[in-house]
Amino acid sequence: MFYFLINDKPNTNYNFVVTRRPNIPSALKDYNEYNVPGRDGVLYQDLGTIQDIVINIECNYISNPDTWHYKWKQIKKWILNTGNKRLTLSDDLDYYYRIKKIEISENERKIIQSGEFTISFTCEGYNYLTSGLDTINYTNVFNLYEQSKPIYKIIGEGLCTLSVNGNDCICNVGQNLTIDTYLKICYREDGTLQNTAIKADYNDLELIEGKNTITITEGFELTVIPNWRCI
């Protein structure tokens, strides 16, 4: 039976089912278009970014008529109120999508016991590997996928230099510092923002395809969550 998960929790936990497997759209690249006088056709500039995709999942449930509305409220609460959203499909469990927006259609009640609805997940166009959420050995990083936006976690005290592929990041660490290149923020483990604690361009800290060279000042500990992704 096909099912989906939000943040590793399956829809089956909430007693509703998927009525058919969703179609997965292909991600489209972003381009600037230019018309040049005297030249045939259009010139396209690849911007290096991709568009969002929308995954529609059709669902239904059966309920005692007396609890039909209550069950619908519970389903909506789980779908709409879950934070840090990741969408995983049961036939592709090694990957997930980053959810950016969720919309739920009207609940169609063809018979008094049933409810039928569609969930529209607006997701980032990249497909992320679940293994990319694990920490890796930063001394030997080889990226087999698309350029990724990792999370760096540093433990130590004082100034240090994090170097990624020759790009230096000067860090002022007070016991610990997390550098999230996806969100483009820095913070401590307790959640306190530390955006002024580094001097670097977040884009320079991304992991390129192929071999990556990462170093950290001696005396500091470094762990890396790579956020591997593909199109």
mmCIF file of C-alpha atoms in Angstrom:
data_model
loop_
_atom_site.group_PDB
_atom_site.id
_atom_site.type_symbol
_atom_site.label_atom_id
_atom_site.label_comp_id
_atom_site.label_asym_id
_atom_site.label_seq_id
_atom_site.Cartn_x
_atom_site.Cartn_y
_atom_site.Cartn_z
ATOM 1 C CA MET A 1 0.000 0.000 0.000
ATOM 2 C CA PHE A 2 1.334 3.419 -0.968
ATOM 3 C CA TYR A 3 1.646 6.022 1.779
ATOM 4 C CA PHE A 4 3.513 9.245 2.500
ATOM 5 C CA LEU A 5 5.328 10.655 5.508
ATOM 6 C CA ILE A 6 5.670 14.164 6.893
ATOM 7 C CA ASN A 7 8.717 14.440 9.134
ATOM 8 C CA ASP A 8 8.920 10.625 9.244
ATOM 9 C CA LYS A 9 5.305 10.194 10.438
ATOM 10 C CA PRO A 10 3.075 8.276 7.972
ATOM 11 C CA ASN A 11 -0.446 9.291 7.042
ATOM 12 C CA THR A 12 -1.600 5.831 8.154
ATOM 13 C CA ASN A 13 -1.038 6.958 11.763
ATOM 14 C CA TYR A 14 -4.012 9.265 11.254
ATOM 15 C CA ASN A 15 -6.290 6.635 9.697
ATOM 16 C CA PHE A 16 -6.631 7.980 6.181
ATOM 17 C CA VAL A 17 -5.287 6.508 2.946
ATOM 18 C CA VAL A 18 -3.886 7.595 -0.406
ATOM 19 C CA THR A 19 -6.256 6.682 -3.238
ATOM 20 C CA ARG A 20 -3.658 6.761 -6.038
ATOM 21 C CA ARG A 21 0.050 7.300 -6.464
ATOM 22 C CA PRO A 22 0.901 10.932 -7.242
ATOM 23 C CA ASN A 23 2.574 12.134 -10.410
ATOM 24 C CA ILE A 24 5.943 13.740 -9.677
ATOM 25 C CA PRO A 25 6.701 16.799 -11.829
ATOM 26 C CA SER A 26 10.188 17.404 -13.151
ATOM 27 C CA ALA A 27 11.984 20.450 -11.779
ATOM 28 C CA LEU A 28 12.473 23.305 -14.243
ATOM 29 C CA LYS A 29 15.477 25.622 -14.321
ATOM 30 C CA ASP A 30 15.145 29.398 -14.046
ATOM 31 C CA TYR A 31 16.274 31.430 -17.057
ATOM 32 C CA ASN A 32 16.473 35.072 -18.095
ATOM 33 C CA GLU A 33 15.380 35.602 -21.689
ATOM 34 C CA TYR A 34 16.893 38.191 -24.014
ATOM 35 C CA ASN A 35 15.881 39.301 -27.473
ATOM 36 C CA VAL A 36 18.861 40.571 -29.456
ATOM 37 C CA PRO A 37 18.103 42.777 -32.494
ATOM 38 C CA GLY A 38 19.275 41.125 -35.679
ATOM 39 C CA ARG A 39 19.597 37.698 -34.079
ATOM 40 C CA ASP A 40 17.189 34.839 -34.626
ATOM 41 C CA GLY A 41 15.427 33.358 -31.627
ATOM 42 C CA VAL A 42 15.906 34.107 -27.948
ATOM 43 C CA LEU A 43 19.037 34.018 -25.783
ATOM 44 C CA TYR A 44 18.662 32.187 -22.460
ATOM 45 C CA GLN A 45 20.769 32.825 -19.360
ATOM 46 C CA ASP A 46 20.816 29.922 -16.905
ATOM 47 C CA LEU A 47 20.405 31.496 -13.435
ATOM 48 C CA GLY A 48 21.595 28.393 -11.617
ATOM 49 C CA THR A 49 18.338 27.989 -9.669
ATOM 50 C CA ILE A 50 15.321 25.741 -10.140
ATOM 51 C CA GLN A 51 11.614 26.301 -9.715
ATOM 52 C CA ASP A 52 9.361 24.796 -7.073
ATOM 53 C CA ILE A 53 7.255 21.744 -7.860
ATOM 54 C CA VAL A 54 3.749 20.831 -6.677
ATOM 55 C CA ILE A 55 2.936 17.251 -5.667
ATOM 56 C CA ASN A 56 -0.789 16.512 -5.400
ATOM 57 C CA ILE A 57 -1.808 13.540 -3.266
ATOM 58 C CA GLU A 58 -5.417 12.337 -3.346
ATOM 59 C CA CYS A 59 -6.714 10.846 -0.087
ATOM 60 C CA ASN A 60 -9.834 9.623 1.635
ATOM 61 C CA TYR A 61 -11.075 8.217 4.942
ATOM 62 C CA ILE A 62 -14.046 6.368 6.366
ATOM 63 C CA SER A 63 -15.573 7.413 9.674
ATOM 64 C CA ASN A 64 -18.625 7.009 11.841
ATOM 65 C CA PRO A 65 -20.890 9.949 10.851
ATOM 66 C CA ASP A 66 -20.853 11.157 14.462
ATOM 67 C CA THR A 67 -17.057 11.563 14.423
ATOM 68 C CA TRP A 68 -16.622 12.576 10.747
ATOM 69 C CA HIS A 69 -15.938 16.250 11.491
ATOM 70 C CA TYR A 70 -13.646 15.473 14.431
ATOM 71 C CA LYS A 71 -11.540 13.145 12.313
ATOM 72 C CA TRP A 72 -11.272 15.758 9.572
ATOM 73 C CA LYS A 73 -10.026 18.310 12.109
ATOM 74 C CA GLN A 74 -7.363 15.866 13.359
ATOM 75 C CA ILE A 75 -6.134 15.185 9.823
ATOM 76 C CA LYS A 76 -5.865 18.904 9.017
ATOM 77 C CA LYS A 77 -4.076 19.619 12.281
ATOM 78 C CA TRP A 78 -1.363 17.069 11.538
ATOM 79 C CA ILE A 79 -0.879 18.151 7.934
ATOM 80 C CA LEU A 80 -0.880 21.909 8.468
ATOM 81 C CA ASN A 81 0.735 22.334 11.890
ATOM 82 C CA THR A 82 3.824 20.145 11.553
ATOM 83 C CA GLY A 83 7.024 22.213 11.632
ATOM 84 C CA ASN A 84 10.313 21.599 9.758
ATOM 85 C CA LYS A 85 8.417 19.801 7.030
ATOM 86 C CA ARG A 86 9.892 16.951 4.989
ATOM 87 C CA LEU A 87 7.770 14.935 2.548
ATOM 88 C CA THR A 88 8.762 11.307 1.904
ATOM 89 C CA LEU A 89 7.002 8.876 -0.428
ATOM 90 C CA SER A 90 6.791 5.204 0.510
ATOM 91 C CA ASP A 91 8.188 4.029 -2.839
ATOM 92 C CA ASP A 92 11.240 6.328 -2.488
ATOM 93 C CA LEU A 93 12.148 6.163 1.198
ATOM 94 C CA ASP A 94 15.809 7.093 0.702
ATOM 95 C CA TYR A 95 14.815 10.589 -0.437
ATOM 96 C CA TYR A 96 12.623 13.447 0.729
ATOM 97 C CA TYR A 97 11.323 16.825 -0.471
ATOM 98 C CA ARG A 98 11.536 20.084 1.475
ATOM 99 C CA ILE A 99 7.963 21.329 1.847
ATOM 100 C CA LYS A 100 7.492 25.075 1.395
ATOM 101 C CA LYS A 101 3.692 25.290 1.461
ATOM 102 C CA ILE A 102 0.754 22.928 2.014
ATOM 103 C CA GLU A 103 -2.801 23.426 0.815
ATOM 104 C CA ILE A 104 -5.766 21.099 1.342
ATOM 105 C CA SER A 105 -8.783 21.013 -0.972
ATOM 106 C CA GLU A 106 -12.387 20.931 0.154
ATOM 107 C CA ASN A 107 -13.466 17.680 1.789
ATOM 108 C CA GLU A 108 -15.883 16.016 -0.582
ATOM 109 C CA ARG A 109 -18.511 13.885 1.155
ATOM 110 C CA LYS A 110 -20.017 11.600 -1.482
ATOM 111 C CA ILE A 111 -21.514 9.385 1.192
ATOM 112 C CA ILE A 112 -22.099 10.248 4.839
ATOM 113 C CA GLN A 113 -19.262 8.030 6.160
ATOM 114 C CA SER A 114 -16.465 9.110 3.808
ATOM 115 C CA GLY A 115 -14.303 12.123 3.110
ATOM 116 C CA GLU A 116 -12.262 12.716 -0.046
ATOM 117 C CA PHE A 117 -9.657 15.471 -0.380
ATOM 118 C CA THR A 118 -6.405 16.394 -2.118
ATOM 119 C CA ILE A 119 -3.256 17.659 -0.428
ATOM 120 C CA SER A 120 -1.084 19.961 -2.555
ATOM 121 C CA PHE A 121 2.544 20.042 -1.420
ATOM 122 C CA THR A 122 4.581 22.916 -2.864
ATOM 123 C CA CYS A 123 8.158 21.688 -2.547
ATOM 124 C CA GLU A 124 11.629 22.787 -3.445
ATOM 125 C CA GLY A 125 12.538 21.307 -6.822
ATOM 126 C CA TYR A 126 15.479 19.363 -5.398
ATOM 127 C CA ASN A 127 15.076 15.835 -4.040
ATOM 128 C CA TYR A 128 17.150 15.346 -0.865
ATOM 129 C CA LEU A 129 18.811 12.153 0.359
ATOM 130 C CA THR A 130 17.880 11.073 3.873
ATOM 131 C CA SER A 131 21.522 10.025 4.300
ATOM 132 C CA GLY A 132 22.434 13.682 3.795
ATOM 133 C CA LEU A 133 21.011 14.422 7.248
ATOM 134 C CA ASP A 134 23.806 12.370 8.847
ATOM 135 C CA THR A 135 27.157 13.855 9.842
ATOM 136 C CA ILE A 136 30.151 13.012 7.657
ATOM 137 C CA ASN A 137 33.930 13.003 8.009
ATOM 138 C CA TYR A 138 34.930 16.455 6.760
ATOM 139 C CA THR A 139 38.481 15.344 5.893
ATOM 140 C CA ASN A 140 37.247 13.266 2.950
ATOM 141 C CA VAL A 141 34.172 14.785 1.267
ATOM 142 C CA PHE A 142 33.231 13.665 -2.234
ATOM 143 C CA ASN A 143 29.890 14.944 -3.537
ATOM 144 C CA LEU A 144 28.234 12.553 -5.996
ATOM 145 C CA TYR A 145 25.168 14.770 -6.398
ATOM 146 C CA GLU A 146 24.266 18.412 -7.078
ATOM 147 C CA GLN A 147 25.991 21.290 -5.316
ATOM 148 C CA SER A 148 24.649 21.242 -1.753
ATOM 149 C CA LYS A 149 24.116 23.639 1.143
ATOM 150 C CA PRO A 150 25.566 21.965 4.248
ATOM 151 C CA ILE A 151 25.377 22.701 7.960
ATOM 152 C CA TYR A 152 28.678 23.153 9.817
ATOM 153 C CA LYS A 153 28.895 22.658 13.580
ATOM 154 C CA ILE A 154 31.977 23.959 15.364
ATOM 155 C CA ILE A 155 32.953 23.332 18.988
ATOM 156 C CA GLY A 156 35.686 25.403 20.615
ATOM 157 C CA GLU A 157 36.457 28.818 22.030
ATOM 158 C CA GLY A 158 37.745 31.906 20.260
ATOM 159 C CA LEU A 159 38.593 32.781 16.655
ATOM 160 C CA CYS A 160 39.090 30.057 14.072
ATOM 161 C CA THR A 161 39.185 29.689 10.312
ATOM 162 C CA LEU A 162 36.897 27.294 8.475
ATOM 163 C CA SER A 163 38.139 26.791 4.929
ATOM 164 C CA VAL A 164 35.962 25.193 2.223
ATOM 165 C CA ASN A 165 37.577 24.667 -1.168
ATOM 166 C CA GLY A 166 39.968 27.570 -0.542
ATOM 167 C CA ASN A 167 37.238 29.937 0.698
ATOM 168 C CA ASP A 168 37.982 31.114 4.243
ATOM 169 C CA CYS A 169 35.327 31.759 6.858
ATOM 170 C CA ILE A 170 36.500 33.571 10.004
ATOM 171 C CA CYS A 171 34.439 32.375 12.974
ATOM 172 C CA ASN A 172 34.134 33.739 16.499
ATOM 173 C CA VAL A 173 33.094 30.665 18.481
ATOM 174 C CA GLY A 174 31.766 30.799 22.030
ATOM 175 C CA GLN A 175 31.754 27.106 22.988
ATOM 176 C CA ASN A 176 29.699 26.145 19.921
ATOM 177 C CA LEU A 177 28.534 27.603 16.627
ATOM 178 C CA THR A 178 26.258 26.253 13.887
ATOM 179 C CA ILE A 179 26.553 27.654 10.348
ATOM 180 C CA ASP A 180 23.510 26.818 8.218
ATOM 181 C CA THR A 181 24.299 27.632 4.590
ATOM 182 C CA TYR A 182 20.769 26.698 3.476
ATOM 183 C CA LEU A 183 19.014 29.167 5.798
ATOM 184 C CA LYS A 184 22.042 31.511 5.701
ATOM 185 C CA ILE A 185 22.107 31.963 9.473
ATOM 186 C CA CYS A 186 24.423 31.173 12.401
ATOM 187 C CA TYR A 187 23.285 30.196 15.875
ATOM 188 C CA ARG A 188 24.273 28.508 19.112
ATOM 189 C CA GLU A 189 22.914 25.144 20.236
ATOM 190 C CA ASP A 190 20.416 26.955 22.481
ATOM 191 C CA GLY A 191 18.996 28.733 19.408
ATOM 192 C CA THR A 192 20.619 32.139 20.050
ATOM 193 C CA LEU A 193 21.363 33.829 16.722
ATOM 194 C CA GLN A 194 25.045 34.548 16.033
ATOM 195 C CA ASN A 195 24.906 36.022 12.530
ATOM 196 C CA THR A 196 27.741 38.449 13.279
ATOM 197 C CA ALA A 197 30.019 35.629 14.455
ATOM 198 C CA ILE A 198 31.322 34.840 10.960
ATOM 199 C CA LYS A 199 32.920 36.739 8.113
ATOM 200 C CA ALA A 200 32.168 34.879 4.886
ATOM 201 C CA ASP A 201 29.768 34.488 1.985
ATOM 202 C CA TYR A 202 27.475 31.541 2.710
ATOM 203 C CA ASN A 203 27.542 30.569 -0.962
ATOM 204 C CA ASP A 204 31.309 30.051 -0.740
ATOM 205 C CA LEU A 205 30.742 27.343 1.885
ATOM 206 C CA GLU A 206 28.621 25.098 -0.339
ATOM 207 C CA LEU A 207 29.802 21.614 -1.306
ATOM 208 C CA ILE A 208 30.586 21.430 -5.012
ATOM 209 C CA GLU A 209 30.193 18.318 -7.144
ATOM 210 C CA GLY A 210 33.201 16.043 -6.827
ATOM 211 C CA LYS A 211 36.017 16.369 -4.292
ATOM 212 C CA ASN A 212 35.778 19.021 -1.576
ATOM 213 C CA THR A 213 38.614 20.207 0.666
ATOM 214 C CA ILE A 214 37.597 21.322 4.169
ATOM 215 C CA THR A 215 39.883 22.374 7.028
ATOM 216 C CA ILE A 216 39.428 23.934 10.461
ATOM 217 C CA THR A 217 41.894 25.637 12.812
ATOM 218 C CA GLU A 218 43.652 23.157 15.091
ATOM 219 C CA GLY A 219 42.006 22.856 18.504
ATOM 220 C CA PHE A 220 38.449 23.179 17.168
ATOM 221 C CA GLU A 221 36.034 20.307 16.454
ATOM 222 C CA LEU A 222 34.028 20.307 13.240
ATOM 223 C CA THR A 223 31.122 18.178 12.043
ATOM 224 C CA VAL A 224 29.323 18.530 8.709
ATOM 225 C CA ILE A 225 25.737 17.680 7.717
ATOM 226 C CA PRO A 226 25.996 17.691 3.902
ATOM 227 C CA ASN A 227 22.313 17.925 2.838
ATOM 228 C CA TRP A 228 22.982 15.849 -0.311
ATOM 229 C CA ARG A 229 20.470 16.612 -3.068
ATOM 230 C CA CYS A 230 19.699 15.881 -6.704
ATOM 231 C CA ILE A 231 17.248 17.122 -9.312
#
